[in-house]
Short mmCIF file of C-alpha atoms and ligand atoms in Angstrom, two decimals:
data_model
loop_
_atom_site.label_atom_id
_atom_site.label_comp_id
_atom_site.label_asym_id
_atom_site.label_seq_id
_atom_site.Cartn_x
_atom_site.Cartn_y
_atom_site.Cartn_z
CA MET A 1 131.93 89.50 109.67
CA LYS A 2 131.48 89.59 105.89
CA THR A 3 128.34 90.73 104.09
CA LEU A 4 127.16 88.49 101.37
CA ALA A 5 124.66 89.87 98.79
CA PHE A 6 122.58 87.27 96.88
CA ILE A 7 121.09 88.63 93.57
CA LEU A 8 118.42 86.60 92.05
CA GLY A 9 115.54 87.13 89.79
CA THR A 10 114.10 84.04 88.13
CA ARG A 11 112.70 80.71 89.31
CA PRO A 12 115.73 78.60 88.79
CA GLU A 13 117.94 81.15 90.49
CA ALA A 14 115.55 80.95 93.55
CA ILE A 15 115.68 77.31 93.53
CA LYS A 16 119.54 76.94 93.26
CA LEU A 17 120.34 80.02 95.48
CA GLY A 18 117.68 79.15 98.26
CA PRO A 19 119.62 76.54 99.80
CA LEU A 20 122.90 78.53 99.65
CA VAL A 21 121.17 81.50 101.41
CA LEU A 22 119.82 79.11 104.08
CA HIS A 23 123.18 77.65 104.49
CA PHE A 24 125.09 80.92 105.10
CA ARG A 25 122.36 82.08 107.37
CA ARG A 26 123.44 79.20 109.89
CA TYR A 27 126.65 81.25 110.53
CA PRO A 28 125.23 84.75 111.75
CA ARG A 29 128.58 85.56 113.48
CA ASP A 30 130.65 85.19 110.34
CA PHE A 31 128.28 86.23 107.65
CA ARG A 32 125.56 88.89 107.14
CA VAL A 33 123.28 87.70 104.42
CA HIS A 34 121.45 90.03 102.04
CA LEU A 35 118.90 88.68 99.76
CA CYS A 36 117.91 90.85 96.90
CA LEU A 37 115.27 90.03 94.21
CA SER A 38 115.46 91.76 90.97
CA GLY A 39 111.97 90.95 90.26
CA GLN A 40 112.74 89.72 86.93
CA HIS A 41 110.24 87.10 87.46
CA ARG A 42 107.41 87.95 89.83
CA GLU A 43 105.10 85.07 90.82
CA ILE A 44 107.23 82.13 89.95
CA ALA A 45 110.32 83.21 91.72
CA GLN A 46 108.43 83.98 94.95
CA GLN A 47 106.75 80.57 94.49
CA ALA A 48 110.11 79.05 94.34
CA LEU A 49 111.61 80.98 97.25
CA SER A 50 108.74 80.07 99.54
CA VAL A 51 109.69 76.42 99.58
CA PHE A 52 112.75 77.43 101.58
CA GLY A 53 110.82 79.67 103.86
CA LEU A 54 112.88 82.61 102.55
CA LYS A 55 111.77 86.21 102.36
CA PRO A 56 113.86 88.83 100.48
CA ASP A 57 115.58 91.59 102.17
CA ALA A 58 114.95 93.68 99.10
CA ASP A 59 112.72 93.31 95.99
CA LEU A 60 113.14 95.62 92.92
CA ASP A 61 109.96 94.20 91.54
CA LEU A 62 110.87 95.11 88.13
CA MET A 63 108.97 92.51 86.00
CA LEU A 64 107.03 93.97 83.05
CA PRO A 65 104.62 91.84 81.06
CA GLY A 66 106.19 90.61 77.98
CA GLN A 67 109.37 92.50 78.92
CA THR A 68 112.19 92.71 76.20
CA LEU A 69 115.78 91.85 76.93
CA TYR A 70 116.66 95.67 76.76
CA GLN A 71 113.83 96.53 79.18
CA SER A 72 114.85 93.99 81.84
CA THR A 73 118.73 94.48 81.51
CA SER A 74 118.46 98.30 81.85
CA ARG A 75 115.93 98.11 84.64
CA ILE A 76 117.80 95.63 86.71
CA LEU A 77 121.26 97.04 86.18
CA SER A 78 120.22 100.51 87.39
CA GLY A 79 118.04 99.08 90.20
CA LEU A 80 121.08 97.37 91.67
CA GLU A 81 123.07 100.65 92.08
CA PRO A 82 121.25 101.81 95.16
CA VAL A 83 121.22 98.43 96.63
CA PHE A 84 124.89 98.02 96.56
CA GLU A 85 125.28 101.54 97.78
CA SER A 86 123.34 100.96 100.98
CA VAL A 87 124.33 97.15 101.70
CA ARG A 88 127.91 97.56 100.81
CA PRO A 89 128.50 93.78 100.23
CA ASP A 90 132.00 92.17 100.55
CA LEU A 91 130.95 89.59 97.98
CA VAL A 92 128.12 89.28 95.56
CA PHE A 93 126.55 86.08 94.43
CA VAL A 94 124.92 85.52 91.21
CA GLN A 95 123.84 82.11 89.77
CA GLY A 96 123.48 80.82 86.25
CA ASP A 97 122.97 82.76 83.14
CA THR A 98 119.91 84.94 83.05
CA THR A 99 119.54 88.68 82.69
CA THR A 100 119.63 89.07 86.50
CA THR A 101 122.85 87.03 86.62
CA ILE A 102 124.68 89.35 84.01
CA CYS A 103 123.25 92.49 85.60
CA GLY A 104 124.11 91.41 89.01
CA ALA A 105 127.76 90.70 88.08
CA LEU A 106 128.10 93.89 85.95
CA ALA A 107 126.56 96.05 88.72
CA ALA A 108 129.06 94.61 91.28
CA PHE A 109 131.83 95.16 88.84
CA TYR A 110 131.00 98.75 88.49
CA ALA A 111 130.82 99.07 92.20
CA GLY A 112 134.10 97.27 92.78
CA ILE A 113 132.64 94.39 94.52
CA PRO A 114 134.00 90.83 93.87
CA VAL A 115 131.57 88.33 92.28
CA ALA A 116 131.06 84.67 93.12
CA HIS A 117 129.39 82.84 90.13
CA VAL A 118 127.42 79.73 91.22
CA GLU A 119 127.16 77.17 88.39
CA ALA A 120 129.97 78.69 86.50
CA GLY A 121 131.52 77.25 83.48
CA LEU A 122 128.60 75.82 81.67
CA ARG A 123 129.15 76.21 77.81
CA THR A 124 127.78 75.23 74.47
CA GLY A 125 130.33 77.17 72.61
CA ASP A 126 127.41 78.57 70.52
CA LEU A 127 126.48 82.08 71.39
CA ARG A 128 123.11 81.73 69.81
CA ARG A 129 122.15 78.40 71.89
CA PRO A 130 120.71 79.00 74.32
CA PHE A 131 120.20 82.64 73.74
CA PRO A 132 120.86 84.98 75.50
CA GLU A 133 122.11 82.53 78.28
CA GLU A 134 125.47 81.33 76.70
CA GLY A 135 126.43 85.16 76.07
CA ASN A 136 125.53 85.85 79.66
CA ARG A 137 127.50 83.11 81.25
CA GLN A 138 130.56 83.73 79.10
CA LEU A 139 130.44 87.45 80.23
CA VAL A 140 129.92 86.56 83.90
CA GLY A 141 132.84 84.25 83.51
CA ARG A 142 135.15 87.33 82.58
CA LEU A 143 133.94 89.37 85.65
CA ALA A 144 133.81 86.66 88.39
CA THR A 145 136.37 86.34 91.01
CA LEU A 146 135.13 83.14 92.49
CA HIS A 147 134.04 80.48 89.92
CA LEU A 148 131.90 77.89 91.61
CA ALA A 149 131.67 75.09 89.03
CA ALA A 150 129.05 72.25 89.36
CA THR A 151 131.13 69.66 87.55
CA VAL A 152 134.79 68.77 86.44
CA GLY A 153 133.55 69.52 82.88
CA ALA A 154 132.48 73.04 83.80
CA ARG A 155 135.87 73.56 85.57
CA ASP A 156 137.71 72.44 82.37
CA ASN A 157 135.57 74.79 80.20
CA LEU A 158 136.81 77.64 82.57
CA LEU A 159 140.48 76.52 82.50
CA ALA A 160 140.39 76.39 78.56
CA GLU A 161 139.21 80.00 78.72
CA GLY A 162 142.20 81.05 80.83
CA VAL A 163 140.59 81.23 84.27
CA ALA A 164 143.19 80.63 86.87
CA ALA A 165 142.86 77.12 88.46
CA ASP A 166 142.91 78.47 92.10
CA ALA A 167 139.82 80.70 91.27
CA ILE A 168 137.75 77.56 90.43
CA THR A 169 136.14 75.24 92.93
CA VAL A 170 134.11 72.17 91.81
CA THR A 171 131.09 72.13 94.11
CA GLY A 172 128.32 70.04 92.62
CA ASN A 173 125.16 71.85 91.80
CA THR A 174 123.23 73.53 94.47
CA GLY A 175 120.10 72.57 92.56
CA ILE A 176 120.74 68.97 93.73
CA ASP A 177 121.14 70.40 97.42
CA ALA A 178 117.53 72.00 96.74
CA LEU A 179 116.21 68.80 95.24
CA PHE A 180 117.38 66.51 98.24
CA HIS A 181 116.24 69.07 100.78
CA VAL A 182 112.71 69.11 99.37
CA LEU A 183 112.46 65.46 98.40
CA ALA A 184 113.20 64.36 102.09
CA ARG A 185 109.90 65.73 103.16
CA LEU A 186 107.89 65.70 99.88
CA PRO A 187 104.16 64.87 100.60
CA GLY A 188 102.10 63.13 97.87
CA PHE A 189 99.79 65.47 95.86
CA ASP A 190 96.41 64.86 94.41
CA TRP A 191 96.09 65.25 90.59
CA PRO A 192 92.45 64.46 89.97
CA PHE A 193 92.60 64.87 86.32
CA LEU A 194 95.38 62.08 85.96
CA ASP A 195 94.28 58.73 84.58
CA SER A 196 96.05 55.77 86.24
CA ARG A 197 95.90 53.69 83.15
CA ARG A 198 97.71 56.09 81.00
CA ARG A 199 101.63 56.75 81.21
CA LEU A 200 102.53 60.36 82.18
CA ILE A 201 104.75 62.41 79.91
CA LEU A 202 105.72 65.70 81.85
CA VAL A 203 106.62 68.59 79.42
CA THR A 204 108.20 71.97 79.92
CA GLY A 205 109.30 74.45 77.30
CA HIS A 206 110.34 78.13 77.49
CA ARG A 207 113.64 78.69 75.60
CA ARG A 208 113.86 81.84 73.40
CA GLU A 209 115.60 80.21 70.63
CA ASN A 210 112.69 77.58 70.04
CA PHE A 211 109.93 80.58 69.97
CA GLY A 212 108.07 80.53 66.67
CA GLU A 213 108.44 77.41 64.35
CA GLY A 214 110.34 75.51 66.77
CA PHE A 215 107.47 75.61 69.29
CA ASP A 216 104.91 74.79 66.58
CA ARG A 217 106.89 71.64 65.69
CA PHE A 218 107.17 70.81 69.40
CA CYS A 219 103.31 70.98 70.01
CA ARG A 220 102.46 69.04 66.83
CA ALA A 221 104.80 66.26 68.23
CA LEU A 222 102.81 66.44 71.63
CA ARG A 223 99.50 66.04 69.88
CA ARG A 224 100.64 62.99 68.01
CA LEU A 225 101.97 61.41 71.27
CA ALA A 226 98.75 62.24 73.23
CA ALA A 227 96.59 60.53 70.51
CA ARG A 228 98.21 57.30 71.93
CA PRO A 229 95.77 55.17 73.98
CA ASP A 230 98.47 54.75 76.81
CA VAL A 231 99.64 58.33 76.98
CA GLN A 232 98.74 61.59 79.01
CA ILE A 233 100.66 64.80 78.86
CA VAL A 234 101.06 67.37 81.71
CA TYR A 235 102.47 70.58 80.64
CA PRO A 236 102.75 73.30 83.24
CA VAL A 237 103.07 76.25 80.94
CA HIS A 238 105.66 78.98 81.67
CA PRO A 239 103.99 82.45 82.16
CA ASN A 240 105.87 84.02 79.16
CA PRO A 241 103.19 85.36 76.85
CA ARG A 242 105.33 84.30 73.87
CA VAL A 243 105.03 80.77 75.33
CA ARG A 244 101.62 80.72 76.73
CA GLY A 245 99.92 82.03 73.50
CA PRO A 246 101.29 79.57 71.08
CA VAL A 247 100.91 76.59 73.53
CA GLN A 248 97.23 77.47 74.38
CA GLU A 249 96.52 78.00 70.66
CA ALA A 250 98.08 74.63 69.63
CA LEU A 251 97.18 72.29 72.53
CA GLY A 252 94.19 73.99 74.29
CA GLY A 253 91.26 71.50 74.38
CA GLU A 254 93.47 68.56 73.03
CA GLY A 255 92.26 65.33 74.67
CA HIS A 256 94.83 64.03 77.30
CA VAL A 257 96.97 67.02 77.18
CA HIS A 258 96.72 68.95 80.50
CA LEU A 259 97.86 72.48 80.25
CA ILE A 260 98.40 73.67 83.86
CA GLU A 261 99.76 76.77 85.64
CA PRO A 262 103.33 76.65 86.66
CA GLN A 263 103.70 74.56 89.72
CA ASP A 264 105.19 75.27 93.03
CA TYR A 265 108.63 73.38 93.32
CA GLU A 266 107.07 70.62 95.59
CA PRO A 267 104.20 69.58 93.30
CA PHE A 268 106.31 69.89 90.34
CA LEU A 269 108.70 67.35 91.81
CA ASP A 270 105.83 65.23 92.63
CA LEU A 271 104.79 65.26 88.90
CA MET A 272 108.44 64.46 88.06
CA ARG A 273 108.36 61.61 90.26
CA ARG A 274 105.12 60.20 88.82
CA SER A 275 106.15 60.79 85.11
CA TYR A 276 107.22 57.90 82.77
CA PHE A 277 109.63 60.34 81.13
CA ILE A 278 110.09 64.04 80.79
CA LEU A 279 110.35 66.26 77.60
CA THR A 280 111.84 69.58 78.31
CA ASP A 281 114.22 72.40 77.26
CA SER A 282 114.86 73.41 80.95
CA GLY A 283 118.48 73.42 82.31
CA GLY A 284 117.44 72.57 85.81
CA VAL A 285 115.00 69.66 84.86
CA GLN A 286 117.76 68.00 82.87
CA GLU A 287 119.79 68.08 86.11
CA GLU A 288 116.97 66.57 88.28
CA GLY A 289 115.83 63.92 85.97
CA PRO A 290 118.78 61.76 86.39
CA SER A 291 118.71 62.02 90.24
CA LEU A 292 115.16 60.89 90.17
CA GLY A 293 115.77 58.09 87.57
CA LYS A 294 113.61 59.71 84.91
CA PRO A 295 114.73 59.54 81.32
CA ILE A 296 114.63 63.02 79.59
CA LEU A 297 114.18 64.05 75.98
CA VAL A 298 115.81 67.49 75.58
CA SER A 299 113.99 69.66 73.06
CA ARG A 300 117.33 71.54 72.12
CA GLU A 301 119.83 71.10 69.49
CA VAL A 302 122.77 71.37 71.96
CA THR A 303 123.17 71.36 75.75
CA GLU A 304 125.70 72.81 78.13
CA ARG A 305 124.98 69.77 80.48
CA PRO A 306 126.80 66.87 78.60
CA GLU A 307 127.17 64.56 81.58
CA ALA A 308 123.74 63.02 81.55
CA VAL A 309 123.85 62.66 77.67
CA ALA A 310 127.17 60.75 77.99
CA ALA A 311 125.55 58.65 80.73
CA GLY A 312 122.54 58.04 78.36
CA THR A 313 119.83 59.38 80.58
CA VAL A 314 119.33 62.42 78.46
CA ARG A 315 118.86 62.49 74.65
CA LEU A 316 118.90 65.64 72.58
CA VAL A 317 115.81 65.68 70.14
CA GLY A 318 115.64 69.30 69.17
CA THR A 319 112.27 70.64 68.03
CA ASP A 320 112.10 68.22 65.03
CA GLU A 321 108.52 66.84 65.19
CA GLU A 322 109.52 63.32 63.78
CA LYS A 323 112.53 62.97 65.93
CA ILE A 324 110.50 63.80 69.24
CA VAL A 325 107.71 61.20 68.24
CA ALA A 326 110.40 58.58 67.37
CA GLU A 327 112.43 59.08 70.59
CA ALA A 328 109.31 59.07 72.77
CA THR A 329 108.17 55.96 70.97
CA ILE A 330 111.46 54.26 71.76
CA LEU A 331 110.99 54.95 75.42
CA LEU A 332 107.23 54.05 75.39
CA ASP A 333 107.61 50.67 73.49
CA GLN A 334 111.04 49.40 74.25
CA PRO A 335 110.95 48.54 78.04
CA GLU A 336 114.72 47.25 78.04
CA GLU A 337 115.87 50.48 76.64
CA TYR A 338 113.61 52.41 79.12
CA GLU A 339 115.17 50.48 82.02
CA ARG A 340 118.59 51.21 80.77
CA ARG A 341 117.96 55.01 80.60
CA SER A 342 116.11 55.18 83.94
CA ARG A 343 118.96 54.30 86.09
CA ILE A 344 119.39 56.72 89.07
CA HIS A 345 122.58 58.56 89.05
CA ASN A 346 123.74 62.17 90.01
CA PRO A 347 126.33 63.49 87.69
CA TYR A 348 125.42 66.94 88.76
CA GLY A 349 126.03 66.77 92.44
CA ASP A 350 125.70 64.90 95.80
CA GLY A 351 123.59 67.45 97.62
CA LYS A 352 126.59 68.92 99.40
CA ALA A 353 127.38 71.76 97.20
CA CYS A 354 126.58 74.42 99.61
CA GLY A 355 129.13 73.31 102.11
CA ARG A 356 131.73 73.26 99.47
CA ILE A 357 130.89 76.80 98.50
CA GLU A 358 131.10 77.95 102.18
CA GLN A 359 134.67 76.45 102.49
CA ALA A 360 135.65 78.23 99.21
CA VAL A 361 134.20 81.50 100.51
CA ARG A 362 136.04 81.06 103.77
CA ALA A 363 139.30 80.36 102.04
CA TYR A 364 138.82 83.42 99.77
CA PHE A 365 138.36 85.78 102.81
CA ALA A 366 141.14 84.08 104.72
C1 UD1 B 401 114.13 83.59 81.97
C2 UD1 B 401 115.66 83.38 81.68
C3 UD1 B 401 115.86 82.00 81.30
C4 UD1 B 401 115.49 81.18 82.40
C5 UD1 B 401 113.93 81.20 82.60
C6 UD1 B 401 113.59 80.40 83.75
C7 UD1 B 401 116.67 85.41 80.66
C8 UD1 B 401 116.97 86.15 79.44
N1 UD1 B 401 115.92 84.22 80.55
O1 UD1 B 401 113.28 83.42 80.73
O2 UD1 B 401 117.34 82.02 81.10
O3 UD1 B 401 115.60 79.79 81.76
O4 UD1 B 401 113.69 82.60 82.95
O5 UD1 B 401 112.16 80.32 83.83
O6 UD1 B 401 116.99 86.00 81.80
N2 UD1 B 401 106.25 86.20 83.61
C9 UD1 B 401 105.29 86.35 84.49
N3 UD1 B 401 105.49 85.99 85.75
C10 UD1 B 401 106.64 85.57 86.15
C11 UD1 B 401 107.49 85.18 85.38
C12 UD1 B 401 107.60 85.58 84.18
O7 UD1 B 401 104.25 86.85 84.14
O8 UD1 B 401 106.62 85.08 87.46
C13 UD1 B 401 106.11 86.64 82.15
C14 UD1 B 401 106.16 87.97 81.90
O9 UD1 B 401 105.26 88.54 81.03
C15 UD1 B 401 107.63 88.38 81.48
C16 UD1 B 401 107.86 87.06 80.64
O10 UD1 B 401 107.28 85.99 81.48
O11 UD1 B 401 107.81 89.54 80.85
C17 UD1 B 401 109.33 86.77 80.31
O12 UD1 B 401 110.19 86.66 81.52
P1 UD1 B 401 111.76 86.70 81.41
O13 UD1 B 401 112.43 86.62 82.73
O14 UD1 B 401 112.17 87.97 80.60
O15 UD1 B 401 112.14 85.54 80.51
P2 UD1 B 401 111.90 83.97 80.62
O16 UD1 B 401 111.40 83.44 79.43
O17 UD1 B 401 111.17 83.73 81.91
N1 UDP B 402 110.00 73.87 88.02
C1 UDP B 402 109.01 74.27 89.03
N2 UDP B 402 107.66 74.41 88.68
C2 UDP B 402 107.32 74.31 87.23
C3 UDP B 402 108.35 74.02 86.41
C4 UDP B 402 109.61 73.83 86.79
O1 UDP B 402 109.26 74.45 90.23
O2 UDP B 402 106.11 74.34 86.85
C5 UDP B 402 111.26 73.85 88.53
C6 UDP B 402 112.15 72.66 88.00
O3 UDP B 402 111.95 71.63 89.02
C7 UDP B 402 113.55 73.23 88.07
C8 UDP B 402 113.34 74.75 87.78
O4 UDP B 402 112.02 75.05 87.97
O5 UDP B 402 114.09 73.19 89.50
C9 UDP B 402 113.77 75.01 86.42
O6 UDP B 402 113.31 76.16 86.00
P1 UDP B 402 113.19 76.61 84.50
O7 UDP B 402 112.88 75.42 83.65
O8 UDP B 402 112.22 77.80 84.53
O9 UDP B 402 114.42 77.22 84.16
P2 UDP B 402 115.91 76.72 83.50
O10 UDP B 402 116.32 75.69 84.53
O11 UDP B 402 115.65 76.21 82.14
O12 UDP B 402 116.83 77.97 83.47
#
C-alpha cells in the first residue's frame, strides 16, 4: 500500500487533479489517497472539486483577500510541514504552475518525499510570461522525480533541460479527462439574459502580467465588440480584486456585456458550448476550446501551449486593442475562416491521461 498525497489550491488544479484523485481511489488496496487543499483559492477551488463529488481530507484554508505572492507562498509552504509529518506520503502530486504547486513540491523536497508533477514541461522560455507561473514550473521541473507531460512538445522541453528520458511519461492532459467526464452528463442551463439573435463571445481574463494597462486595453476592445448589433459578451469575472475592480469600472453597465460571477465548471462548459468563440488568457480554456471546436483568441503575447496555435484553432492577440478587435472581426465576418478554425481536435489529450499516470506510478514503485 502506497500513500499518495495530492496538494492543490486553485480552480485549475482542482479541475485537473479531481479526475486523478477519483481514479486512484478506485484502487484502495494499492493506494491510500490523501487530498489536501492549500486554500490558495477558497470559493472557486471548492466549486470545482464539487463537480467530482470530492471532499478534501485536509484544508489549510489559507486564502487572504488580495493576497501577495509573499503571503501565499510563505503560508502554504509552512502549512504543509505538519501535513507531511502526519500523512507521511510515499509520493506527493502537484499540478501545473501555481503558488500551491511550487510550495507543494518544495515542502515535499524538504521532507525528502518524491514529487510527481502533473502537466510537466510547459514552457514559454520567458520568466516574465506568464508571471510567476513560468518560474514556478521551471523550479518544479528541477525538484520532481516523475514528470507527467501532457504532450510530446512538453516532453521535449524537459529533455532539452536535461531531465532523464525515463523520468518522463507523456500522458495527455488530465484536464481533458475532466472535460470528457463532465461533458458526458452535462445538462443544459438556463441563461435568461442571453439574446438568441446575438452571437456569444465568452471572455475570461486574470493573468498578473496583464494587470493595469493591458486590462484597460482589453476592456476597451470588449466595449467596441459589444457595440456591434450581432454580438453579446459574457464575462465570468475572476474574484481577484485586481481583476474585479478594473473590469467593473470599465465594463459595468455596458450594454450587451454581461459581467457574471465565476461559474461552476458545468455551467461554464455550457457557456463554452454555446459560445461563437472565446477570448481568454486562461491556460485551461486554451486546452478545452479545441476539444469543443471553439476558436480561441488568447490575450497573451506568448503561450506555453503551442499545439493549438500550430493547428490554427488558437491565435495570440496579446492585449493590443486594435489586434483584438481585428481578429475578432475576422471570426465574426469571415464564415469560411471561422469554419476552418472551429474544427474539433484534441491536441492536449484523449481523456485517458489518468490511466497513463496510474501506470507510470505503478512502474515507479515497482
Ligand atoms: C492563481 C494562480 C494562477 C492561476 C489562477 C487560476 C498563482 C500565483 N496564480 O491566480 O496561476 O491561473 O489562480 O484561477 O498561483 N479570490 C477569492 N476567492 C477565490 C479565489 C481567489 O476571493 O476562490 C481572490 C482573493 O482575494 C485572492 C485573490 O483572488 O487573494 C488572488 O488569488 P491568487 O490565488 O493569489 O491569484 P490568482 O490571480 O487567483
Ligand atoms: N472555469 C470555470 N468557471 C469559470 C471560468 C473557468 O469552471 O467561471 C474553468 C475552465 O473551464 C478551466 C479552468 O476553470 O477548466 C481554468 O481556470 P483558470 O482560467 O482560472 O486558470 P488557468 O487555467 O489559467 O490556470
